[in-house]
C-alpha positions as CSV (number, residue, x, y, z in Angstrom):
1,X,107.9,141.7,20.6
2,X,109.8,144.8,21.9
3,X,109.1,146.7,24.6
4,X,108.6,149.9,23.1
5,X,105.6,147.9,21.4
6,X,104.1,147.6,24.8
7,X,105.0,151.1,26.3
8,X,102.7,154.0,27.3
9,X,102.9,157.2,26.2
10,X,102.5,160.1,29.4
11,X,100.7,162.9,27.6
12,X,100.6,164.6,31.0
13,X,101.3,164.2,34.6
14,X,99.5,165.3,38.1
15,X,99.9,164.9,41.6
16,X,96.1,164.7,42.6
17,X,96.7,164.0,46.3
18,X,99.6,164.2,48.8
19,X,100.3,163.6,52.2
20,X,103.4,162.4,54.4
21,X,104.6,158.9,53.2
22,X,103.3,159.3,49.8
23,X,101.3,160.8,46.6
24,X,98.7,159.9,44.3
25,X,99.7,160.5,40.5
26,X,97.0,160.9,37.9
27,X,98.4,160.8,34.5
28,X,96.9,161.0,31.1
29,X,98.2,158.2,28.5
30,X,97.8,157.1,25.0
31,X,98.2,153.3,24.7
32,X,99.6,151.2,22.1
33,X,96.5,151.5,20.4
34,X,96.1,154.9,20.1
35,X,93.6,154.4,23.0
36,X,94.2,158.1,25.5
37,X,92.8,157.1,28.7
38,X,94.0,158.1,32.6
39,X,96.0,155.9,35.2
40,X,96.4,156.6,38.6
41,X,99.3,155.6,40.9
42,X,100.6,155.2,44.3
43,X,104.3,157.7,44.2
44,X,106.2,156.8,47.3
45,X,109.7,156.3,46.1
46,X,112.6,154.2,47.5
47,X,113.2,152.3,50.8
48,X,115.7,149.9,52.2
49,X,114.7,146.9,54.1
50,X,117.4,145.8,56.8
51,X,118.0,142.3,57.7
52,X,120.1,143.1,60.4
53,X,122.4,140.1,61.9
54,X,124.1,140.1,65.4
55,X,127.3,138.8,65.7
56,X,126.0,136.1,67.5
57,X,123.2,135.2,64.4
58,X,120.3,136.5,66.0
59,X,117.9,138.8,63.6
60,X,117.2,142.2,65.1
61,X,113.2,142.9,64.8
62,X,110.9,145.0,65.4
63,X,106.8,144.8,66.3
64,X,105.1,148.0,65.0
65,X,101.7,148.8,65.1
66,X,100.4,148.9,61.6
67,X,96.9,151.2,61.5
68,X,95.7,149.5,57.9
69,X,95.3,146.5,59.3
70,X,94.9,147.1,62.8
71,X,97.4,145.2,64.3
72,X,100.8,144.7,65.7
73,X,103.2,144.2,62.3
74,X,106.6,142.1,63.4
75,X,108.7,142.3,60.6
76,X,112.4,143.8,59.6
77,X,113.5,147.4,59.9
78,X,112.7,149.4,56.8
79,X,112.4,152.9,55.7
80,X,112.1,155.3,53.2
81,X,115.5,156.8,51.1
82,X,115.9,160.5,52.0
83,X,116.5,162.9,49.4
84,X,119.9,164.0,51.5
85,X,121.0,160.2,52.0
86,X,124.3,160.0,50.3
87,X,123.5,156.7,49.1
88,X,122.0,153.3,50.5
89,X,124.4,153.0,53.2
90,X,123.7,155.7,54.9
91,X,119.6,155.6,54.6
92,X,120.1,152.0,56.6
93,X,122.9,153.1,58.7
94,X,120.2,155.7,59.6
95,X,116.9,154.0,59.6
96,X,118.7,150.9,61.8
97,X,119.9,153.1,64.1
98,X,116.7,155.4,64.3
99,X,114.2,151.8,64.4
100,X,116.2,150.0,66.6
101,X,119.2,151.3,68.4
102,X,121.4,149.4,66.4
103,X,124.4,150.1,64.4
104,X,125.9,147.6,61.3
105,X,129.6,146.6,61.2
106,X,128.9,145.8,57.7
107,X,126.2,146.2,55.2
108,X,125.6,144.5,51.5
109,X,123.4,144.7,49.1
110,X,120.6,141.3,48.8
111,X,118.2,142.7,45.9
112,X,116.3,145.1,44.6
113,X,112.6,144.6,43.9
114,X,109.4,146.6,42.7
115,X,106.8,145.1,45.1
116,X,103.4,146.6,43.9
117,X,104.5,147.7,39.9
118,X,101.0,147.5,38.8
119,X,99.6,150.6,41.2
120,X,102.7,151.6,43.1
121,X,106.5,153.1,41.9
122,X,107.9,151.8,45.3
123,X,111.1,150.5,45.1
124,X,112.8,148.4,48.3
125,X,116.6,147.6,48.3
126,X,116.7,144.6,50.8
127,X,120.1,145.0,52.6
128,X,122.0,142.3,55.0
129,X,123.6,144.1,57.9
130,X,126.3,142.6,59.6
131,X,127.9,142.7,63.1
132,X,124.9,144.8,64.6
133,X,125.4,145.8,68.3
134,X,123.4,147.6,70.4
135,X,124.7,151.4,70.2
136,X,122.3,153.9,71.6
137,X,118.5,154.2,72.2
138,X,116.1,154.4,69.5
139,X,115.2,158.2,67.6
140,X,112.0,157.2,66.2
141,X,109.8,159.7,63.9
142,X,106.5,161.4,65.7
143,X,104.2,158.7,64.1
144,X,106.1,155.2,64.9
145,X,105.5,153.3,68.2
146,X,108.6,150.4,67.5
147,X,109.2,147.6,70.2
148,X,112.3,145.9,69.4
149,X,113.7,142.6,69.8
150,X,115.9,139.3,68.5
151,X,115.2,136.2,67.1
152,X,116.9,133.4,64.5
153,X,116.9,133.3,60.7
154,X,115.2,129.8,61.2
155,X,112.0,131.2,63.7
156,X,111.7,133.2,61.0
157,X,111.5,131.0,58.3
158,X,109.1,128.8,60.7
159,X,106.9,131.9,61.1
160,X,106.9,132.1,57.3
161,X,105.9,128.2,56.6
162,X,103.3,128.1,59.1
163,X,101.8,131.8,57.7
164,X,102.4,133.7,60.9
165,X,104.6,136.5,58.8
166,X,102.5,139.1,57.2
167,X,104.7,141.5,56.5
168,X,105.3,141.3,52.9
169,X,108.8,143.2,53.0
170,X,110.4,140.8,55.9
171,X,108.6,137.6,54.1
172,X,110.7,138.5,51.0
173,X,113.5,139.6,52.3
174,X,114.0,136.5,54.9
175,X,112.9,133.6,52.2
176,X,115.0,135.5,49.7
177,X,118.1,135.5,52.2
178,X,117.3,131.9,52.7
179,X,117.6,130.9,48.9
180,X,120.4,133.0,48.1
181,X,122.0,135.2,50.7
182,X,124.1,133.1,52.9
């Protein structure tokens, strides 16, 4: 079966809600069948996720509040891709230096994964970081309140066994490091 077999037609296209972070898309569509009918989607573009690596093998990480589920979030640095970043270097040379004070002597590409494709066009670009020292203080947006800290790829991975890692993004991006990144 192909995939244009499967694929939507957009017969039109609105943003029907927007606010900082992201929009909601209402779009009209005719299905395979011939079926028009309406879908509705989270818009909030691309972000990187940092695992960011001391030279001495600690993880740099940070403990955010998190107002969905009202809680403290501990997780990896992460943040959206600005429409003036040059490219993905410079939105995690950026968003590691604004979360945690932190600057990379190296950075490569891990992945790239859709996380939520059913309801969401999000896309997160996972990203090792290398040789991260401690360079300057935090410059953290009006809305963030960003505690950070160190700890080893294998607390981690014990966090993650024993379901103590909720953060979806850091989950993914620390197993998937695990499997395939060193």
């Amino acid at each position: 079966m192909s995939e244009e077999s499967l694929a939507w037609e957009t017969l039109s296209s609105e943003t029907t809600y927007t606010c900082e972070g992201f929009d909601v898309i209402t779009e009209t569509v005719r299905l395979p069948d011939g079926t028009e009918t309406e879908f509705d989607y989270l818009s909030e573009g691309e972000s990187v996720v940092i695992l960011p690596l001391t030279p001495d093998d600690e993880v740099v990480v940070i403990e955010e509040w998190r107002q969905p589920v009202r809680r403290v979030n501990y997780g990896l640095p992460a943040g959206s891709v600005e429409p003036d970043d040059e490219d993905l270097r410079t939105a995690v040379a950026r968003e590691l230096k604004e979360e945690t004070g932190y600057e990379a002597g190296t950075i490569d590409h891990l992945t790239t994964v859709e996380p939520a494709n059913g309801f969401s066009d999000a896309v997160f670009h996972y990203v090792l970081a290398e040789d991260c020292t401690p360079t300057g203080e935090q410059d953290l947006d009006y809305n963030e309140s960003i505690r950070v800290g160190t700890t080893t790829v294998e607390s981690l991975r014990g966090a993650a066994r024993d379901d103590e890692l909720r953060d979806g993004r850091t989950l993914l991006g620390v197993l998937y490091y695990e499997l395939f990144g060193q």
